[in-house]
Tab-separated table of C-alpha atoms in Angstrom:
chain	number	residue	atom	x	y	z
A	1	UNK	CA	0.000	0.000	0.000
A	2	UNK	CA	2.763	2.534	0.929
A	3	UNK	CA	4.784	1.486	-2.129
A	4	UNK	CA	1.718	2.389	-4.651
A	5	UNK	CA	0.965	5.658	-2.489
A	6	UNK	CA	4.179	6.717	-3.406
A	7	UNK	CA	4.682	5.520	-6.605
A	8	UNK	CA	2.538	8.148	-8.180
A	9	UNK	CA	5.394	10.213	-8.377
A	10	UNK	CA	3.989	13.505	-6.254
A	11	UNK	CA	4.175	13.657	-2.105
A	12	UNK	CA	0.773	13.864	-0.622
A	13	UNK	CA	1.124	17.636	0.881
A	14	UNK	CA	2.602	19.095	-2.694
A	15	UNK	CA	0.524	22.019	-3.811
A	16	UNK	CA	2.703	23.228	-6.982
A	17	UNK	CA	0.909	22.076	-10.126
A	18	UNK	CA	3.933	22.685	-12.553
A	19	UNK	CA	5.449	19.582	-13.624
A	20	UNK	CA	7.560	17.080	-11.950
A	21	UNK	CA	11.557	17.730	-12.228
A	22	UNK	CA	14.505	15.381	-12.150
A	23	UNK	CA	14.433	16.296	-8.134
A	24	UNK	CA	11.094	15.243	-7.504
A	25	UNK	CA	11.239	12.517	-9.153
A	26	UNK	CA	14.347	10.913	-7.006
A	27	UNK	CA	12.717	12.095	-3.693
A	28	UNK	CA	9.736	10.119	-4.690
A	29	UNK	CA	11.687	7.133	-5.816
A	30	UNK	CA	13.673	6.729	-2.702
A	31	UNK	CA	10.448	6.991	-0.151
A	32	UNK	CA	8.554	4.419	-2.508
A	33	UNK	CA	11.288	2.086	-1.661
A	34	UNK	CA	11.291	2.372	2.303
A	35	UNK	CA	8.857	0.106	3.740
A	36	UNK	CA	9.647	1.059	7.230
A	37	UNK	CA	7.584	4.597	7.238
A	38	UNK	CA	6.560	5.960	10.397
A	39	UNK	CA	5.251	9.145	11.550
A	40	UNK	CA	8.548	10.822	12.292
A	41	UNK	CA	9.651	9.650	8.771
A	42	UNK	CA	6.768	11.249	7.647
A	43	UNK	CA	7.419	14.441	9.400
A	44	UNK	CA	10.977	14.976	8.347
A	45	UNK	CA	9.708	13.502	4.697
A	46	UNK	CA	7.045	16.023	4.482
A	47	UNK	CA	9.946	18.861	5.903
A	48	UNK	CA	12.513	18.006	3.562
A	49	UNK	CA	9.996	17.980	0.839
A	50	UNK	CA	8.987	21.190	1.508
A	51	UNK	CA	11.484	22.877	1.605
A	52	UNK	CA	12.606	21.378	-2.024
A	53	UNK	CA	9.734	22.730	-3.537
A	54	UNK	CA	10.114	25.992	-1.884
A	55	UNK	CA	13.549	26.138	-3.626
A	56	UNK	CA	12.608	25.047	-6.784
A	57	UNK	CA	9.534	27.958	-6.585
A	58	UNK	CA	11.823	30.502	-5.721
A	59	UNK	CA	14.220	29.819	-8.995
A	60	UNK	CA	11.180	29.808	-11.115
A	61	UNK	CA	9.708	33.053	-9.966
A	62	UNK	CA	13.602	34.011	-10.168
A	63	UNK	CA	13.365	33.103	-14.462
A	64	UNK	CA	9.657	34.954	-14.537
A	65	UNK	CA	10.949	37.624	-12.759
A	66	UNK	CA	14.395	38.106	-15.518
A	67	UNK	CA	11.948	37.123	-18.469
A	68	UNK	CA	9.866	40.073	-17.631
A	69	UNK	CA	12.884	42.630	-16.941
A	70	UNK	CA	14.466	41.641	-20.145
A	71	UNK	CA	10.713	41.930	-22.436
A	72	UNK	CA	10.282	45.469	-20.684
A	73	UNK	CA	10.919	49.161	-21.989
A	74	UNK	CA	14.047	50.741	-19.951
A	75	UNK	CA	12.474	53.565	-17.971
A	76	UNK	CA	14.291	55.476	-15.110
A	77	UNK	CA	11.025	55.767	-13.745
A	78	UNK	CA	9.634	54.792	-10.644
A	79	UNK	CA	7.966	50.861	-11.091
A	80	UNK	CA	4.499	52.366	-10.078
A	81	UNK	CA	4.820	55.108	-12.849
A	82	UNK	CA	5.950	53.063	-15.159
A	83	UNK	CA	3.503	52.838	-18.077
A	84	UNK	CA	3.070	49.612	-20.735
A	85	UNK	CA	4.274	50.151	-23.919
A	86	UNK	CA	1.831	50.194	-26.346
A	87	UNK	CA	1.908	48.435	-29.856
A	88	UNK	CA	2.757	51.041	-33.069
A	89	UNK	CA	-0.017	52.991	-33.956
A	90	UNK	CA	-2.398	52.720	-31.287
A	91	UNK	CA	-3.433	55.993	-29.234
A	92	UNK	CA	-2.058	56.080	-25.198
A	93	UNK	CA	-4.579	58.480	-23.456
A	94	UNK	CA	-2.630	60.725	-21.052
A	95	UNK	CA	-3.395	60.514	-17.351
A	96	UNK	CA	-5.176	63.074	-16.015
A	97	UNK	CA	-4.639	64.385	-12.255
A	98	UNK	CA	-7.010	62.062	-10.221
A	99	UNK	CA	-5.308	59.391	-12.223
A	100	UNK	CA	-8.462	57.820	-13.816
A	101	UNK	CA	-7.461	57.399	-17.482
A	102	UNK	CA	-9.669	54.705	-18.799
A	103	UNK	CA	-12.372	57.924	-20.232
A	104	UNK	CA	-10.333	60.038	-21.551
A	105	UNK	CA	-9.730	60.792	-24.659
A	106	UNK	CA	-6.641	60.073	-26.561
A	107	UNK	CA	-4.266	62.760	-26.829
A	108	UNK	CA	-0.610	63.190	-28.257
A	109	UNK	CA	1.600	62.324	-31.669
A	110	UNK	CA	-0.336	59.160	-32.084
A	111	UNK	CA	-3.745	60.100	-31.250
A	112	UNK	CA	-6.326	59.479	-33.436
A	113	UNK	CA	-8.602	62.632	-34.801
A	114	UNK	CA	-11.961	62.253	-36.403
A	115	UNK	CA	-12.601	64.900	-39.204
A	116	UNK	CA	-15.067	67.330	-38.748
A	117	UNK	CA	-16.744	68.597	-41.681
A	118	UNK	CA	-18.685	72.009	-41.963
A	119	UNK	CA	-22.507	71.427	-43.625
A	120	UNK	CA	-22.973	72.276	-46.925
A	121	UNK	CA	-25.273	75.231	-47.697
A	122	UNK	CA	-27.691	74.080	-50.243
A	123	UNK	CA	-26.525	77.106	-52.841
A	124	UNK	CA	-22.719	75.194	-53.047
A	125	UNK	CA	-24.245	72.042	-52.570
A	126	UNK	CA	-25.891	72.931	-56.377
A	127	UNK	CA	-22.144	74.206	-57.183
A	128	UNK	CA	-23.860	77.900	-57.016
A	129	UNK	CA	-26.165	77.080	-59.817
A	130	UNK	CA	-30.370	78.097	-59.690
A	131	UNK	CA	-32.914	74.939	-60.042
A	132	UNK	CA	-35.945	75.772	-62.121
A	133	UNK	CA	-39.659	73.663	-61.488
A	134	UNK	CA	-42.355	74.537	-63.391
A	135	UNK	CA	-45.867	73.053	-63.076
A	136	UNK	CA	-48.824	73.745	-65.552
A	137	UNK	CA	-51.696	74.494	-64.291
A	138	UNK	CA	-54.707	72.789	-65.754
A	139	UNK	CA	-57.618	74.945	-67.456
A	140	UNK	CA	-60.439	73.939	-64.684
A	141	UNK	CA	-57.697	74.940	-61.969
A	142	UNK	CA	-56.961	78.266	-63.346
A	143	UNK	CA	-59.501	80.029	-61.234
A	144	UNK	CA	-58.801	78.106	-57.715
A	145	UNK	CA	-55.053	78.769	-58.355
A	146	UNK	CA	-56.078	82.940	-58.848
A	147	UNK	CA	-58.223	82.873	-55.434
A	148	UNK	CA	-55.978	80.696	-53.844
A	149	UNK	CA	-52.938	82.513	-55.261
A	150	UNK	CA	-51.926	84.538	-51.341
A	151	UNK	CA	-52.038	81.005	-49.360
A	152	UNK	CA	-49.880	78.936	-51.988
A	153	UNK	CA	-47.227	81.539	-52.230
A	154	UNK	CA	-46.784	82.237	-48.512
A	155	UNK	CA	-45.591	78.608	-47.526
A	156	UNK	CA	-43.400	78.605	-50.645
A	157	UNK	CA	-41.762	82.312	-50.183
A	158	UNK	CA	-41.647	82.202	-46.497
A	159	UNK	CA	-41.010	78.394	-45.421
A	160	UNK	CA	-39.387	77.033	-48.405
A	161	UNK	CA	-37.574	80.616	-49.461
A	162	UNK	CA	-38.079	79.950	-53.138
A	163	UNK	CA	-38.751	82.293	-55.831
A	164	UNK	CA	-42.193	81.882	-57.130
A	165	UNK	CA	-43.991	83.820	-60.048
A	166	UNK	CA	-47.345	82.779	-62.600
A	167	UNK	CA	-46.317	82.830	-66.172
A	168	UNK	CA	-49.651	83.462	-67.891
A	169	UNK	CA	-48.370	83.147	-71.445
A	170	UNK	CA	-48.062	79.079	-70.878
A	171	UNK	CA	-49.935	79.379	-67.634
A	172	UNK	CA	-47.646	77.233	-65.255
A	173	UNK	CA	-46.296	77.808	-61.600
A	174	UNK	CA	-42.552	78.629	-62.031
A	175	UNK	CA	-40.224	78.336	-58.893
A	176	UNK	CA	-36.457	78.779	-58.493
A	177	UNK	CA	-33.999	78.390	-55.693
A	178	UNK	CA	-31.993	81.445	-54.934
A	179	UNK	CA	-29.295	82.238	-52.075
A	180	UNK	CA	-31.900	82.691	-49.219
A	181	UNK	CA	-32.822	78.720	-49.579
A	182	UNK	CA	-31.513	76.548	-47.384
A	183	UNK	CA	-32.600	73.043	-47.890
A	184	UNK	CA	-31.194	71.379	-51.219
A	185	UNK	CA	-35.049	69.514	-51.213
A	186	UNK	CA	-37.101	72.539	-50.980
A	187	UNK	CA	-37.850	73.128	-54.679
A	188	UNK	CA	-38.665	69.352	-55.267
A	189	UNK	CA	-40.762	69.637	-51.908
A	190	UNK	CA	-42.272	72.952	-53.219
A	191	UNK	CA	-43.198	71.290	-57.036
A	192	UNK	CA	-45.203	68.533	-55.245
A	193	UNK	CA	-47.148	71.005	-52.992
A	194	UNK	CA	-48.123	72.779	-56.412
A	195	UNK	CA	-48.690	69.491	-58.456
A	196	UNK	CA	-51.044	68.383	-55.652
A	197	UNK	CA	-53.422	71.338	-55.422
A	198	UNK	CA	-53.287	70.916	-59.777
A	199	UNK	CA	-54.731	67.642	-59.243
A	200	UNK	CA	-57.615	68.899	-57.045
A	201	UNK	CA	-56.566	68.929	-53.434
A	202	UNK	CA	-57.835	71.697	-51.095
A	203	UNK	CA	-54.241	74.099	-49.845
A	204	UNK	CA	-54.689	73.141	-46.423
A	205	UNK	CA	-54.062	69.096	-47.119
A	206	UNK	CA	-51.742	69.775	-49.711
A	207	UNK	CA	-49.493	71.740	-47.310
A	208	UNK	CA	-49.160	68.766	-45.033
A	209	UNK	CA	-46.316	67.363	-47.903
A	210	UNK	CA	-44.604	70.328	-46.966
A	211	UNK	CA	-44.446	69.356	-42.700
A	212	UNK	CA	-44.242	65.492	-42.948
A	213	UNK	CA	-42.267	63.608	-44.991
A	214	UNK	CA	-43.664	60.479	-45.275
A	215	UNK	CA	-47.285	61.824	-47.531
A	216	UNK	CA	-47.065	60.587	-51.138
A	217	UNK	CA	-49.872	60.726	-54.142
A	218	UNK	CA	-50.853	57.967	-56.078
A	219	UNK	CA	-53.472	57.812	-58.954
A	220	UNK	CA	-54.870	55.297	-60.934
A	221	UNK	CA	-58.133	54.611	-63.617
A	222	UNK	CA	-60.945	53.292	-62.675
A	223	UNK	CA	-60.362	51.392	-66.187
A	224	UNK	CA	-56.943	50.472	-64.925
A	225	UNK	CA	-58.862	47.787	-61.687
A	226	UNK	CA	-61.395	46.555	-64.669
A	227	UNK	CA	-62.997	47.653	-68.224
A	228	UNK	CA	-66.004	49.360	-68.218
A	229	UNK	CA	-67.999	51.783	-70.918
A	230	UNK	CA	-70.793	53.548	-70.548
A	231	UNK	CA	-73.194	53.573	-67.903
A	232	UNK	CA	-71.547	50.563	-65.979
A	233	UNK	CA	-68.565	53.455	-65.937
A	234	UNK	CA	-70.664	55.826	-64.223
A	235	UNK	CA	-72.057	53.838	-62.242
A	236	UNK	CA	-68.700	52.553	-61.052
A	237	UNK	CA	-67.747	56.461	-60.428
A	238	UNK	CA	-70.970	57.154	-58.162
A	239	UNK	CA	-70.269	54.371	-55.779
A	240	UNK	CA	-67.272	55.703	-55.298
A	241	UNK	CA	-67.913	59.245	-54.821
A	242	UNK	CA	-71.644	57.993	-52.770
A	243	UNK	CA	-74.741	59.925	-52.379
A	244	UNK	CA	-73.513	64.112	-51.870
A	245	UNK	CA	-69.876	62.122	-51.141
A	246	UNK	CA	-70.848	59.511	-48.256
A	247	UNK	CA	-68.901	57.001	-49.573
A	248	UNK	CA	-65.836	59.285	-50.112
A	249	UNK	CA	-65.544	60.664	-47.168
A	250	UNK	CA	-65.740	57.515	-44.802
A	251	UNK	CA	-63.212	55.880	-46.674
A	252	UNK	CA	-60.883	59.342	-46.401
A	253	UNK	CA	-61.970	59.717	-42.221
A	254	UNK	CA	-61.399	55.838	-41.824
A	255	UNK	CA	-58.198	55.617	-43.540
A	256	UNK	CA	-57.015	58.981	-43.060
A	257	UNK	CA	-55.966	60.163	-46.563
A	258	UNK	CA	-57.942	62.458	-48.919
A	259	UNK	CA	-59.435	60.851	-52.473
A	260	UNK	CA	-60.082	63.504	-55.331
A	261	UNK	CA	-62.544	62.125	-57.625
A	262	UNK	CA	-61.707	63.509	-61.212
A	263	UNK	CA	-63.820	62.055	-63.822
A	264	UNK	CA	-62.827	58.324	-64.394
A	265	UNK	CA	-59.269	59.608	-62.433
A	266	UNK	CA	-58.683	58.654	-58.935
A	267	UNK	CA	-56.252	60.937	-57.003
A	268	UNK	CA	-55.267	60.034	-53.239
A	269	UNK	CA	-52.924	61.775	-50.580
A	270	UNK	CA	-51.814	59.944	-47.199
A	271	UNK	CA	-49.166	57.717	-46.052
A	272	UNK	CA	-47.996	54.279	-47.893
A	273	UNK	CA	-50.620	52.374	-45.263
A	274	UNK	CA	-53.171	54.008	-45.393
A	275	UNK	CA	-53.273	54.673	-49.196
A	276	UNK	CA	-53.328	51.133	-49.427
A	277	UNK	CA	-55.958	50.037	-47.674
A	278	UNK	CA	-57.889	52.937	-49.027
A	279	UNK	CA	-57.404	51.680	-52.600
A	280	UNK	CA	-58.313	48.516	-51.748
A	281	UNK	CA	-61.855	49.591	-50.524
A	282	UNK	CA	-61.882	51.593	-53.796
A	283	UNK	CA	-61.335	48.689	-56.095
A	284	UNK	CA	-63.722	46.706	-54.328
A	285	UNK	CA	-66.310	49.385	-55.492
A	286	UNK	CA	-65.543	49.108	-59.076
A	287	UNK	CA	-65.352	45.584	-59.055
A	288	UNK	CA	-68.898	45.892	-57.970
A	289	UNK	CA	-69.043	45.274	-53.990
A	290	UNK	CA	-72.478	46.834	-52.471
A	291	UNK	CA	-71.537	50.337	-50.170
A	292	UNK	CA	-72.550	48.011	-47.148
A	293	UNK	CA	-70.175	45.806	-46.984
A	294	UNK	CA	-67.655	48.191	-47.820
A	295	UNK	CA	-68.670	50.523	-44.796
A	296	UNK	CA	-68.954	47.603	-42.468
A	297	UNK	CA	-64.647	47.302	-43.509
A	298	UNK	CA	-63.956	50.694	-43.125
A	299	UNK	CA	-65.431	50.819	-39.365
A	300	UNK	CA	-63.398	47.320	-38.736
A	301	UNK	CA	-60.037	49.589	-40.338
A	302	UNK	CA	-60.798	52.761	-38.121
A	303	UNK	CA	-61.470	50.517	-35.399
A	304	UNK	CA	-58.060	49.010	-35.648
A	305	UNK	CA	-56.395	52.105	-36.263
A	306	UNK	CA	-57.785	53.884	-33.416
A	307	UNK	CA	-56.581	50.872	-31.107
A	308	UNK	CA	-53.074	51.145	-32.838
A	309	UNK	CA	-52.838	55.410	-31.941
């Protein structure tokens, strides 16, 4: 029993895990050999072992200690002050005075600057050149445009600082940047606010493409969701418009857009959503779904919608 104890090669009280040495090795030999172990043995065993190990960890902190010396920077400095060297090219921040560095931000030859550009102006953004829109104004529009004239030109003059003037020899909207304008997308913005009132649209909805950015248009034909001529035409046309506009107008208050009914031409303004669902409900009117059916969606839609906001 005492011969296998020993014979694994490591005395029961060692606590170093490095490897075994020549040493060792011996020491364990010779006690696996004496059969005549007794506690005194065993004491001076243990002693003598210990103090072997304790030698041999004292010449390997010895070899950590010179490895370390030799891989370091020489620094007359003091070893708390001394600093680790870091590797080409990266940043050292500096210490600062209550000798918390790990926030700061990296200062000296090697620190690293971000650039800092100045905005562009939307005049040099164009390379100091005037844009030019022009919209023409249909004939059935000419007269809303004239009495509407003073609140179309105040949100393009004063919010969008564009040029704007009425050519009446080919009767279109003409609008130019100049050095006062300050967005590069106000004249695109300002060409849609005029295109939209063309199409029918009251000022005070076609303003709101002007204050949100996510509004679009889309049109279509009735002819375009199926073929009809004639009196199946109109009739498609008057269930979507409704008795004095009931149909219309629950489809824009449920969906929250705004439908312009122009002959056989469908115009609608609102969000991506929302124009969607509203064109659905439309084409189900062509296609010939009764009003009641189509109401009984459009409460289910502004039920939903309400939940949602």
């Amino acid at each position: 029993g005492g011969g296998g104890g020993g014979g694994g090669g490591f005395p029961a009280n060692a606590t170093n895990n490095t490897a075994p040495t020549a040493a060792r090795l011996v020491s364990s030999h010779d006690d696996a050999l004496d059969d005549g172990w007794d506690d005194d043995d065993d004491d001076s065993d243990d002693d003598d072992d210990d103090g072997l190990y304790a030698d041999n960890d004292v010449d390997e902190q010895d070899a950590d200690k010179a490895d370390v010396a030799t891989s370091m920077p020489e620094n007359d400095a003091a070893p708390e002050d001394r600093a680790v060297a870091a590797a080409p090219g990266v940043p050292v921040p500096a210490p600062t005075e209550d000798g918390d560095d790990d926030n700061d931000i990296a200062t000296g030859p090697n620190a690293v600057v971000q650039p800092e550009f100045k905005r562009l102006s939307a005049a040099a953004a164009r390379g100091g050149r005037s844009e030019y829109r022009r919209v023409r104004c249909p004939a059935h529009r000419y007269t809303p445009l004239r009495d509407n004239w003073e609140q179309i030109l105040m949100p393009l003059v004063e919010y969008l600082k564009l040029q704007v003037r009425f050519n009446t020899r080919t009767r279109c909207v003409e609008m130019k940047t100049s050095q006062h304008t300050e967005d590069s997308g106000a004249l695109q913005k300002g060409a849609d606010f005029v295109a939209a009132f063309m199409l029918g649209f009251e000022v005070q909805d076609a303003v709101a493409l002007l204050r949100l950015d996510d509004l679009y248009i889309e049109s279509f034909q009735v002819t375009d969701v199926k073929l009809l001529r004639g009196d199946h035409l109109s009739r498609a046309v008057g269930r979507i418009a409704g008795q004095d506009g009931k149909t219309r107008f629950a489809i824009e208050n449920a969906t929250r857009t705004r439908i312009v009914i122009a002959d056989t031409r469908i115009h609608m303004l609102g969000s991506y959503a929302n124009i969607r669902v509203a064109r659905n409900a439309i084409c189900d009117l062509i296609l010939g779904a009764p009003p009641g059916k189509v109401y009984n969606n459009m409460r289910n839609v502004a039920k939903r919608m309400n939940e949602r906001y």
